[in-house]
Amino acid sequence: MAGMILKSDVEKVRATADLYDIVSSTVTLKAAGTGTFMGLCPFHDEKTPSFSVRPSLGVWHCFGCGLGGDVFAYVEHRENIDFREAVELLADKYHIELHYEKGDGTEEEHRGSKRARLLEANEEAQRFFVSQIMTSEALAARKLLGGRNFSQADCQRFGCGYAPQGWDNLVRHLANKGFTQQEMLDAGLARQGQRGIYDYFRGRATWPIRDSTGRTLGFGARKLYDDDAINAKYINTPDTQLYRKTQVLYGIDLAKSSIVKKRQAVIVEGYTDVMACHLAGIDTAVATCGTAFGEEHAKIIRRLISDDSLGAVQLVGPLKVEGQSLSSRIVFTFDGDAAGQKAAIHAFGLDSAFLSQTFVAVADNNLDPCDLRIQQGNEAVRSLIDHAKPLYDFVIDTAINRFDTSYTTGQMGAVKAVAPLIAQIRDRSLLDIYTRKATRRIGVDLDIMRREVNNARRQLHVRDDDAYAPKRRIGGFENHNRNNENTYANPAARKALQHRDAADQAYFRVDDAVFICEQQFMAVLIQVPRAVDVNAFARLTLADFMTPVFRTLFQAIAAAGGLPDGNTPQGLWLHNLTKAGGPMLEQVINELAVMPLPLPNGDDQNGNANEANGAGAAIGQNGGGVNGNADGMPNPTAAQLRSPTQEEQRYAAELTARLLDVGYMRRIGAAKRKMAQLPDGEEKIRILGQITDMEADRKDLQAQVYGNAIA
């Protein structure tokens, strides 16, 4: 087997991979100033964004769950793979050839990561299925699709294909393309039989099930022939390393951008329903694949549809969307029959904030979107979605409508039927409202309805929730600099942000001048190491730091080789520092790397920083190097550490000077205490000389930094 990937190739992938592009493929990111983007964490369920990304530094961190790291760590967590497979996956994405150290096995050529190979197998299977759709054998598939009013161009758009009836057509095709039998089995494309492997999909129309980036993870297939050995009308790829039915939505690759733009999502029940909706102009339609819509699906939609425009205020309920006639919403197209009612009630199990934006659309004649389009045209499909009702109203009204409430017995029957439904509304803000609405509709006393609802609530052990309550933002680095104003030029704003940085971090809870100075220095050092003067940094010692975590981090910087030179790649600098710091300091380094500084966004500056003056000139300069990013857009981690701006150099010089100054103070104080304990003599005179020299050096430093001598 091949050995380890060459380090130079790892760094090439790190420098090429676009962290913003990779994260934003599954997470809606919003600019939050200083080159930072915020979104809902993909690794834990949250309703208020605490997931921070700094593309220019190639680092991300979640202040909610504590996960963070570089682009490789993100792919490892998202895809549930190891470091090597993450490098190989990104290398495949960016078409980078990897080289390996010579291994001790017999395999001479590495064939790529297992996950990458499974993706390739699925893509090849999709090409095979599409190539079969126009064959004579596929007539039944073409008749099925044509009968649903789908043209050949429509089928091509949605990737419709055909799996031949033979025993091993796909298996033989994939074998000719170099795929092993184990890879076919692991991808869910084949099954193991007594006489070898055979095609899983046979004699069926097929649809590719892709992720939001367009990668084929699996397939859905519809039965065409009565003699099919599998009785199920629809089958899907079994759960594999790539495919989890609870975590995929058919059509998400086509609908993603529209969902983000319109803050709407339409959930339908089948592949042809997705096709019909998109062709009718409902370009936010997706479908579950062989399972009911659940919490994992809700997370996918929430990350795309989330609105955090008011900062820490949690926005729930249908919201107005600029440029759109409809408010933000998630629309389910349930059938009007008993199964549809059951599915609607099942949706009650989703979280309250999600349900507050959930609507239900049911056609008058219980047609699904595909049949509705066939019988009444595209306008009918659009009208169906436009006139959707809130989920709670739909379920409650449907239950009440079963009874003739003009009679007392009918009223009580409606109360008994609807009370358990209202009782399942976890949100306290909505429970009373819907209790009153149902009471008015049925025509009974409010006390009667409340008694039944409360009894049902106790029996069902419903947990209270408040979807409308403000959620505390963990991390707090939200849009502090929305207009990218120069907080460095405003001392009050700078101090406010410094104190916020100290209060919002999760690794050391203290807010004082010493901690703030050390925290800000370490953040500058990690984010813009070239802003720190080499000579001034060399004068710092462990005694200049008091906060335990920063004393330890200072030692980790030394273990990593000290300040990096100008040719060190940005990603490699953070990697080396994190490696030297170990697991204990990993979260600290990640948080400091994404922490906003009270400075203009250096990532948006053009060209090299000019020579600084004032305080920066007093301590020394560290210029030269590569240009900063000129276009202000997220881009891959720079090949080299960028040059600091004038403000960054000045700020770093001020922080370094403060650390040196307080270090002098501590040493002078210790020397004076020692001198006070000594009798008169040569030792006391020697220490007095040291104190005099340190006081002179401290006074010179203060004069250089602040422009005047401090008496």
XYZ file of C-alpha atoms in Angstrom:
711
model
C 0.000 0.000 0.000
C 1.210 3.545 -0.667
C 2.919 5.437 2.155
C 2.194 8.859 3.565
C 1.326 11.799 1.347
C 4.309 14.042 0.747
C 4.223 17.088 3.016
C 4.766 19.435 0.072
C 1.630 18.048 -1.589
C -0.379 18.453 1.626
C 0.641 22.121 1.760
C -0.219 22.553 -1.909
C -3.727 21.258 -1.253
C -4.024 23.432 1.859
C -3.020 26.562 -0.087
C -5.367 25.775 -2.988
C -8.489 24.685 -1.111
C -11.018 27.501 -0.754
C -12.395 27.246 2.784
C -15.246 29.673 2.027
C -16.294 27.680 -1.026
C -16.180 24.374 0.842
C -18.094 25.562 3.911
C -20.657 27.636 2.001
C -21.619 24.597 -0.064
C -23.596 23.377 2.957
C -23.771 26.409 5.275
C -25.203 29.846 4.478
C -22.451 32.280 5.497
C -22.934 35.987 6.140
C -20.189 38.606 6.363
C -19.505 39.665 9.955
C -16.656 42.146 9.442
C -12.853 41.816 9.510
C -12.889 39.048 6.912
C -15.104 36.877 9.119
C -18.230 34.990 8.069
C -20.862 33.531 10.405
C -23.387 30.739 9.932
C -25.228 27.918 11.667
C -22.847 25.181 12.764
C -23.164 22.017 10.637
C -21.877 19.853 13.494
C -24.478 20.580 16.165
C -28.062 21.757 16.122
C -28.435 25.469 16.809
C -30.823 28.262 15.880
C -28.475 31.239 16.332
C -25.199 31.278 14.354
C -22.041 30.677 16.388
C -19.971 29.157 13.559
C -17.166 31.511 12.453
C -15.038 31.207 9.304
C -11.934 33.237 8.382
C -11.162 32.279 4.754
C -8.075 34.490 4.529
C -6.514 32.605 7.442
C -7.919 29.240 6.394
C -9.423 28.622 9.830
C -12.916 28.045 11.286
C -14.301 27.702 14.787
C -17.683 27.105 16.398
C -18.224 28.926 19.679
C -21.167 26.658 20.409
C -19.679 23.157 20.270
C -15.984 24.114 20.355
C -14.988 22.372 17.135
C -12.563 24.179 14.853
C -9.446 23.895 12.747
C -8.271 24.239 9.167
C -9.838 23.140 5.891
C -8.740 19.530 6.421
C -10.346 19.400 9.871
C -13.604 20.735 8.414
C -13.716 18.047 5.726
C -12.786 15.370 8.280
C -15.730 16.323 10.509
C -18.209 16.903 7.690
C -17.441 13.709 5.787
C -16.517 11.576 8.843
C -13.167 10.584 7.369
C -9.554 10.699 8.517
C -6.875 13.267 7.662
C -5.445 11.343 4.729
C -8.829 10.875 3.113
C -9.604 14.566 3.635
C -6.429 15.548 1.787
C -7.237 13.127 -1.021
C -10.846 14.326 -1.267
C -9.722 17.946 -1.613
C -6.978 16.957 -4.035
C -9.615 15.283 -6.214
C -11.815 18.384 -6.014
C -9.027 20.762 -7.056
C -7.350 18.356 -9.517
C -4.061 18.143 -7.626
C -1.881 15.095 -8.189
C -0.635 13.587 -4.925
C 2.664 11.807 -4.408
C 3.337 9.302 -1.661
C 6.336 8.189 0.306
C 7.405 4.692 -0.620
C 5.401 2.159 1.376
C 6.262 -1.371 2.417
C 3.416 -3.057 0.541
C 3.155 -4.406 -2.962
C 0.680 -1.849 -4.273
C 2.590 0.652 -6.393
C -0.175 3.102 -7.163
C -2.599 4.597 -4.696
C -6.117 4.552 -6.065
C -7.532 7.434 -4.036
C -9.514 7.503 -0.815
C -12.345 5.041 -0.309
C -14.872 7.861 -0.186
C -13.514 9.420 -3.362
C -13.674 6.049 -5.106
C -17.293 5.535 -4.062
C -18.172 8.975 -5.408
C -16.452 8.101 -8.685
C -18.355 4.811 -8.846
C -21.670 6.598 -8.383
C -20.827 9.186 -11.027
C -19.910 6.427 -13.477
C -23.125 4.563 -12.633
C -25.095 7.735 -13.332
C -23.417 8.103 -16.725
C -24.282 4.470 -17.451
C -27.951 4.841 -16.473
C -28.327 8.015 -18.558
C -26.743 6.290 -21.542
C -29.383 3.540 -21.328
C -32.493 5.742 -21.281
C -32.687 5.991 -25.082
C -32.218 2.274 -25.746
C -35.079 0.126 -27.045
C -35.262 -1.740 -23.746
C -35.931 1.533 -21.913
C -39.228 2.171 -23.732
C -41.214 1.531 -20.560
C -39.144 4.151 -18.692
C -39.625 6.712 -21.479
C -43.379 6.020 -21.532
C -43.544 6.503 -17.763
C -41.746 9.847 -17.901
C -43.536 10.988 -21.057
C -46.853 10.124 -19.460
C -45.982 12.475 -16.627
C -45.529 15.325 -19.137
C -41.727 15.283 -18.994
C -39.859 15.899 -22.240
C -36.492 14.431 -23.170
C -34.862 17.752 -22.261
C -36.596 17.664 -18.859
C -35.267 14.170 -18.226
C -31.759 15.266 -19.129
C -32.025 18.249 -16.769
C -32.927 16.042 -13.821
C -30.600 13.162 -14.736
C -33.286 10.533 -15.337
C -31.876 7.199 -16.437
C -32.643 3.539 -16.875
C -31.181 0.463 -15.168
C -31.295 -2.502 -17.638
C -33.030 -5.732 -16.663
C -29.934 -7.907 -17.010
C -28.283 -9.531 -14.039
C -24.937 -7.693 -14.044
C -24.924 -4.971 -16.724
C -23.739 -2.253 -14.364
C -21.322 -4.570 -12.552
C -19.568 -5.450 -15.808
C -19.521 -1.800 -16.909
C -17.939 -0.648 -13.649
C -15.435 -3.519 -13.703
C -14.318 -2.406 -17.164
C -13.800 1.077 -15.699
C -11.447 -0.279 -13.047
C -13.757 -0.497 -10.018
C -13.458 -3.467 -7.688
C -16.359 -5.628 -6.570
C -15.917 -4.373 -3.012
C -16.215 -0.760 -4.185
C -19.457 -1.603 -6.002
C -20.844 -3.257 -2.869
C -19.729 -0.387 -0.624
C -21.380 2.154 -2.949
C -24.682 0.258 -2.749
C -24.669 -0.396 -6.507
C -24.410 -4.173 -6.233
C -25.504 -7.027 -3.981
C -23.667 -10.188 -3.026
C -25.211 -13.390 -4.422
C -24.283 -17.057 -4.169
C -22.532 -16.951 -7.539
C -21.008 -13.467 -7.259
C -22.244 -9.914 -7.154
C -25.165 -8.592 -9.181
C -26.790 -5.229 -9.971
C -28.971 -3.781 -7.204
C -30.962 -1.624 -9.644
C -32.466 -3.706 -12.471
C -35.299 -2.902 -14.868
C -36.139 0.453 -13.251
C -36.223 4.166 -14.050
C -33.547 5.937 -12.025
C -32.922 9.359 -10.480
C -29.559 10.508 -9.057
C -29.657 11.650 -5.433
C -27.021 14.330 -4.961
C -25.742 16.513 -2.146
C -25.899 20.303 -2.259
C -22.609 20.458 -4.167
C -23.879 18.173 -6.954
C -21.999 15.005 -6.009
C -23.989 11.812 -6.644
C -24.429 9.951 -3.355
C -26.956 7.330 -4.423
C -30.032 6.613 -6.533
C -33.776 6.278 -6.385
C -35.462 3.849 -8.780
C -39.075 3.147 -9.773
C -40.525 -0.245 -10.652
C -41.501 -0.675 -14.328
C -42.245 -4.391 -14.783
C -44.674 -6.731 -13.041
C -42.090 -9.521 -12.829
C -39.657 -7.366 -10.839
C -38.187 -9.491 -8.033
C -38.476 -6.506 -5.687
C -42.130 -5.683 -5.019
C -41.540 -2.155 -3.723
C -42.637 0.541 -6.164
C -39.620 2.675 -5.253
C -36.252 1.610 -3.906
C -33.251 3.670 -2.880
C -29.566 3.095 -2.374
C -29.101 1.385 1.003
C -27.239 3.323 3.685
C -23.563 3.554 2.796
C -20.564 5.658 3.746
C -21.905 8.266 1.313
C -25.670 7.846 1.546
C -27.870 8.211 4.642
C -31.570 8.437 3.819
C -32.184 10.639 6.865
C -29.578 13.144 5.659
C -30.292 13.507 1.932
C -32.912 15.452 -0.005
C -33.563 14.824 -3.677
C -33.184 18.043 -5.673
C -31.160 19.943 -3.039
C -28.408 20.531 -5.618
C -30.925 22.256 -7.907
C -32.853 24.113 -5.200
C -30.092 25.262 -2.862
C -29.415 28.723 -4.308
C -33.130 29.534 -4.592
C -33.799 28.377 -1.022
C -31.077 30.709 0.236
C -32.292 33.625 -1.887
C -36.034 33.253 -1.231
C -35.780 31.779 2.294
C -38.363 29.242 1.216
C -38.347 25.480 0.810
C -41.047 23.217 -0.581
C -41.010 19.614 0.657
C -42.732 17.144 -1.677
C -43.054 13.362 -1.561
C -41.524 12.048 -4.777
C -38.950 12.556 -7.504
C -41.541 13.388 -10.173
C -43.124 15.909 -7.787
C -39.767 17.698 -7.528
C -39.485 17.733 -11.309
C -43.049 19.050 -11.719
C -42.514 21.834 -9.179
C -39.269 23.025 -10.736
C -40.762 22.979 -14.225
C -43.737 24.961 -12.886
C -41.423 27.615 -11.459
C -41.255 26.359 -7.855
C -37.468 26.134 -7.854
C -37.188 25.536 -4.087
C -38.712 22.027 -4.168
C -36.928 19.013 -2.652
C -38.064 15.544 -1.557
C -37.131 13.022 1.086
C -35.896 9.659 -0.170
C -37.704 6.654 1.222
C -38.315 8.098 4.687
C -40.387 10.739 6.463
C -39.083 14.269 6.873
C -37.160 14.319 10.144
C -34.871 16.356 12.352
C -31.775 15.767 10.206
C -33.614 17.035 7.136
C -34.785 20.056 9.141
C -31.160 20.879 9.984
C -30.250 20.927 6.292
C -33.117 23.302 5.478
C -32.541 25.475 8.536
C -28.898 26.085 7.641
C -29.999 27.338 4.228
C -33.109 29.282 5.177
C -31.873 30.797 8.449
C -32.330 34.544 8.887
C -30.109 36.228 11.468
C -30.375 39.804 10.200
C -31.308 41.160 13.636
C -28.237 39.800 15.363
C -28.944 37.900 18.570
C -32.748 38.143 18.180
C -34.029 34.770 17.037
C -36.302 35.295 14.034
C -39.193 32.845 13.913
C -42.479 32.719 12.094
C -43.054 33.713 8.471
C -40.872 36.745 7.730
C -41.025 39.199 4.867
C -38.312 38.603 2.274
C -37.152 41.510 0.159
C -38.117 41.075 -3.486
C -40.409 38.105 -2.788
C -44.209 38.081 -2.683
C -44.283 35.254 -0.142
C -42.831 35.331 3.355
C -40.129 32.929 4.495
C -41.591 29.459 4.920
C -41.217 25.710 4.640
C -44.154 24.231 2.707
C -45.098 20.547 2.896
C -47.276 19.151 0.106
C -49.055 16.387 2.009
C -51.848 14.302 0.524
C -55.296 15.127 1.848
C -55.961 11.507 2.834
C -55.354 9.815 6.177
C -51.697 9.176 5.364
C -51.196 12.861 4.683
C -52.866 13.756 7.982
C -50.577 11.345 9.785
C -47.520 12.848 8.093
C -48.616 16.344 9.112
C -49.027 15.292 12.734
C -45.618 13.590 12.599
C -44.125 16.965 11.670
C -45.217 18.261 15.100
C -42.130 16.524 16.462
C -39.826 19.081 14.828
C -38.530 21.986 16.894
C -40.802 24.940 17.602
C -38.829 27.590 15.740
C -38.880 25.431 12.603
C -42.597 24.727 12.940
C -43.372 28.432 13.289
C -42.407 28.813 9.618
C -43.993 25.543 8.442
C -46.979 25.511 6.070
C -49.053 22.773 4.432
C -50.365 22.782 0.843
C -53.084 20.295 -0.152
C -54.818 20.398 -3.529
C -58.621 20.474 -3.464
C -58.799 17.053 -5.122
C -55.841 15.636 -3.168
C -53.605 15.534 -6.252
C -49.843 15.506 -5.767
C -47.888 18.278 -7.589
C -47.027 16.037 -10.545
C -50.661 14.965 -11.159
C -51.836 18.525 -10.539
C -49.482 19.792 -13.246
C -50.705 17.115 -15.674
C -54.391 17.890 -15.119
C -54.392 21.649 -14.492
C -51.039 22.997 -15.639
C -48.128 24.921 -14.124
C -50.251 27.766 -12.764
C -52.187 25.339 -10.567
C -48.934 24.117 -8.991
C -47.827 27.677 -8.266
C -51.240 28.504 -6.804
C -51.082 25.427 -4.583
C -47.853 26.661 -2.966
C -49.007 30.287 -2.778
C -52.120 29.330 -0.804
C -50.489 27.028 1.721
C -51.817 27.144 5.293
C -49.733 27.193 8.500
C -49.146 23.639 9.729
C -50.878 24.104 13.070
C -53.976 25.607 11.426
C -54.112 22.807 8.844
C -53.982 19.976 11.371
C -56.393 21.582 13.837
C -58.898 22.651 11.159
C -58.843 19.203 9.564
C -59.666 17.570 12.900
C -62.522 19.986 13.629
C -64.004 19.666 10.132
C -64.722 15.988 10.735
C -67.494 16.901 13.184
C -70.881 18.592 12.883
C -70.396 21.246 15.542
C -74.000 22.438 15.277
C -74.762 19.698 17.806
C -73.476 19.544 21.376
C -72.206 15.998 20.919
C -70.377 17.089 17.776
C -68.798 19.970 19.655
C -67.526 17.666 22.387
C -66.260 15.197 19.806
C -64.291 18.009 18.133
C -62.886 19.094 21.507
C -61.752 15.539 22.294
C -60.211 15.176 18.825
C -58.414 18.500 18.701
C -57.207 18.805 22.302
C -54.408 16.187 21.938
C -53.231 17.996 18.793
C -53.104 21.412 20.436
C -51.423 19.807 23.447
C -48.493 18.778 21.243
C -47.642 22.416 20.449
C -44.540 22.787 22.612
C -44.247 26.525 22.166
C -45.844 28.305 25.123
C -46.415 31.452 23.065
C -48.616 29.614 20.568
C -50.370 27.123 22.842
C -52.822 29.653 24.284
C -53.489 31.301 20.912
C -54.459 28.034 19.224
C -56.495 26.953 22.226
C -58.551 30.133 21.860
C -58.837 29.796 18.056
C -60.131 26.219 18.319
C -62.549 27.254 21.044
C -64.065 29.940 18.813
C -64.342 27.576 15.856
C -66.069 24.845 17.840
C -68.212 27.206 19.918
C -67.496 25.941 23.442
C -66.316 27.621 26.646
C -62.589 28.334 26.876
C -62.370 26.571 30.252
C -63.584 23.311 28.702
C -60.972 23.400 25.960
C -58.157 24.388 28.333
C -59.043 21.531 30.695
C -58.889 18.983 27.872
C -55.666 20.442 26.452
C -53.947 20.473 29.852
C -55.029 16.880 30.554
C -53.702 15.747 27.182
C -50.482 17.675 27.735
C -49.854 15.921 31.031
C -50.613 12.495 29.555
C -48.316 13.101 26.567
C -45.511 14.549 28.754
C -45.056 17.466 26.354
C -41.932 19.542 26.986
C -42.481 23.305 27.120
C -40.566 25.497 24.706
C -40.562 29.128 23.606
C -39.579 29.538 19.986
C -39.839 33.318 20.232
C -37.547 33.774 23.236
C -34.218 35.482 22.422
C -31.398 32.960 22.220
C -28.040 33.891 23.720
C -25.352 33.891 21.084
C -22.403 31.790 22.124
C -19.226 33.420 21.019
C -20.800 36.809 20.414
C -18.664 37.755 17.417
C -21.663 38.886 15.424
C -21.507 41.703 12.926
C -19.469 43.893 15.283
C -18.134 45.807 12.318
C -20.957 45.569 9.805
C -19.773 48.596 7.814
C -16.074 47.768 8.265
C -15.452 51.096 10.031
C -11.960 51.750 11.345
C -12.381 50.956 15.033
C -8.654 51.537 15.523
C -9.195 55.265 14.890
C -11.961 55.381 17.509
C -10.480 54.728 20.977
C -13.901 54.207 22.548
C -14.986 51.685 19.920
C -11.607 49.954 20.112
C -11.816 49.594 23.885
C -15.408 48.340 23.665
C -14.437 45.650 21.177
C -11.403 44.650 23.245
C -13.574 44.151 26.309
C -16.141 42.246 24.239
C -13.376 39.964 22.946
C -12.324 39.281 26.532
C -15.883 38.602 27.659
C -16.860 36.402 24.715
C -14.006 33.913 24.645
C -14.623 30.545 26.288
C -11.187 29.585 27.577
C -10.437 32.116 30.360
C -13.126 34.138 32.118
C -11.599 37.435 33.248
C -11.816 41.040 32.085
C -8.841 43.189 33.052
C -6.192 45.274 31.301
C -3.448 42.650 31.598
C -5.566 39.869 30.156
C -6.878 42.086 27.337
C -3.368 43.138 26.300
C -2.112 39.539 26.282
C -5.202 38.285 24.428
C -5.007 40.996 21.764
C -1.266 40.403 21.290
C -1.730 36.674 20.816
C -4.594 37.228 18.361
C -2.438 39.608 16.282
C 0.470 37.174 16.464
C -1.671 34.286 15.213
C -3.600 36.193 12.532
C -0.894 38.564 11.233
C 2.461 37.307 12.575
C 4.422 39.594 10.252
C 2.941 42.601 12.043
C 5.053 41.694 15.095
C 8.633 42.982 14.935
C 11.219 40.207 15.162
C 13.642 42.155 17.372
C 10.924 43.305 19.759
C 9.505 39.794 19.964
C 12.958 38.436 20.839
C 12.980 40.702 23.924
C 9.818 39.093 25.304
C 10.169 36.419 27.977
C 7.766 34.123 29.767
C 7.790 36.581 32.687
C 6.091 39.185 30.475
C 2.893 37.092 30.505
C 0.728 36.496 33.564
C -2.345 34.691 32.188
C -1.663 30.931 32.394
C -3.151 30.116 28.983
C -1.064 32.807 27.259
C 2.110 31.828 29.115
C 1.546 28.312 27.803
C 0.776 29.629 24.310
C 3.996 31.688 24.361
C 5.886 28.464 25.083
C 4.013 26.733 22.243
C 5.121 29.499 19.849
C 8.699 28.835 20.873
C 8.164 25.112 20.352
C 6.820 25.865 16.873
C 10.039 27.682 15.997
C 9.109 31.234 16.986
C 7.881 33.820 14.530
C 7.469 32.392 11.016
C 9.468 33.839 8.157
C 7.792 35.655 5.273
C 7.859 32.598 2.991
C 5.836 30.406 5.355
C 2.350 29.587 4.011
C -0.440 30.966 6.188
C -2.033 27.563 6.613
C 1.271 25.927 7.533
C 1.908 28.564 10.223
C -1.413 27.791 11.924
C -0.884 24.050 11.437
C 2.587 24.156 13.029
C 1.371 26.275 15.930
C -1.641 24.022 16.577
C 0.575 20.943 16.391
C 3.056 22.449 18.857
C 0.281 23.568 21.211
C -1.381 20.172 21.233
C -5.002 19.348 22.083
C -5.030 21.616 25.156
C -4.384 24.769 23.134
C -6.186 23.819 19.908
C -9.456 25.552 20.803
C -7.597 28.604 22.141
C -5.671 28.988 18.872
C -8.823 28.500 16.793
C -10.738 31.124 18.765
C -7.887 33.637 18.569
C -7.568 33.002 14.831
C -11.181 34.047 14.166
C -11.421 36.707 16.881
C -12.128 40.168 15.419
C -9.435 42.770 15.993
C -10.160 46.498 16.489
C -8.554 47.237 13.138
C -9.565 47.748 9.501
C -9.821 44.484 7.588
C -6.269 43.824 6.462
C -7.537 41.121 4.097
C -9.147 43.854 1.991
C -6.080 46.077 1.664
C -4.261 46.482 -1.657
C -0.576 45.805 -1.971
C 2.127 45.694 0.671
C 1.867 47.718 3.828
C 3.885 50.881 3.738
C 6.480 51.570 6.365
C 4.692 52.447 9.590
C 5.550 55.450 11.702
C 4.878 56.515 15.262
C 4.734 53.644 17.692
C 5.444 51.052 15.033
C 8.667 52.742 13.999
C 9.810 52.877 17.588
C 9.807 49.143 18.055
C 10.927 48.209 14.521
C 9.488 47.088 11.195
C 8.983 43.774 9.517
C 7.924 44.630 5.986
C 8.143 42.918 2.628
C 6.311 39.848 1.344
C 3.279 39.077 -0.724
C 0.406 41.346 -1.554
C -2.811 41.279 0.411
C -6.151 40.404 -1.124
C -7.349 43.258 -3.304
C -10.858 42.265 -4.205
C -12.278 41.747 -0.732
C -13.914 38.447 -1.704
C -13.333 35.156 0.085
C -10.434 33.338 -1.466
C -8.194 30.374 -0.710
C -5.594 30.586 1.997
C -2.756 32.770 0.675
C 0.382 30.972 -0.445
C 2.432 33.082 1.980
C 1.806 35.124 5.081
C 0.428 38.460 3.921
C 2.134 41.735 4.673
C 0.688 43.684 7.605
C -1.090 46.972 7.157
C 0.209 50.138 8.762
C -2.470 49.964 11.463
C -1.659 46.313 12.199
C 2.046 47.076 12.626
C 1.293 50.020 14.901
C -1.169 48.004 16.979
C 1.240 45.079 17.305
C 4.000 47.497 18.339
C 1.784 49.043 21.017
C 0.834 45.647 22.426
C 4.440 44.414 22.405
C 5.565 47.585 24.142
C 2.922 47.187 26.834
C 4.027 43.604 27.492
C 7.670 44.683 27.691
C 6.744 47.607 29.928
C 4.811 45.492 32.401
C 7.658 42.977 32.292
C 10.078 45.739 33.323
C 7.677 46.722 36.084
C 7.541 43.182 37.462
C 11.323 42.780 37.391
C 11.871 46.207 38.980
C 9.348 45.402 41.693
C 10.946 42.021 42.400
C 14.414 43.612 42.520
C 13.250 46.335 44.930
C 11.665 43.766 47.240
C 14.868 41.766 47.236
C 16.989 44.877 47.841
C 14.816 45.909 50.798
C 15.615 42.613 52.520
C 19.414 42.991 52.132
C 21.803 44.756 54.511
C 23.893 47.614 53.173
C 26.753 46.341 51.055
C 27.982 45.486 47.563
C 25.049 43.178 46.698
C 22.545 45.895 47.513
C 24.485 48.417 45.423
C 24.644 45.936 42.519
C 20.881 45.394 42.571
C 20.340 49.166 42.795
C 22.372 49.499 39.606
C 20.227 46.894 37.882
C 17.092 48.729 38.965
C 18.460 52.010 37.640
C 19.276 50.424 34.275
C 15.821 48.782 34.006
C 14.056 52.016 34.921
C 16.051 53.866 32.258
C 15.235 51.210 29.647
C 11.562 51.326 30.637
C 11.486 55.115 30.389
C 13.099 54.986 26.931
C 10.549 52.395 25.809
C 7.656 54.525 27.056
C 9.052 57.587 25.340
C 9.362 55.705 22.048
C 5.861 54.286 22.216
C 3.902 57.244 23.502
C 6.013 60.029 22.001
C 6.952 61.657 25.305
C 8.825 60.769 28.477
C 6.723 59.627 31.428
C 7.970 61.019 34.702
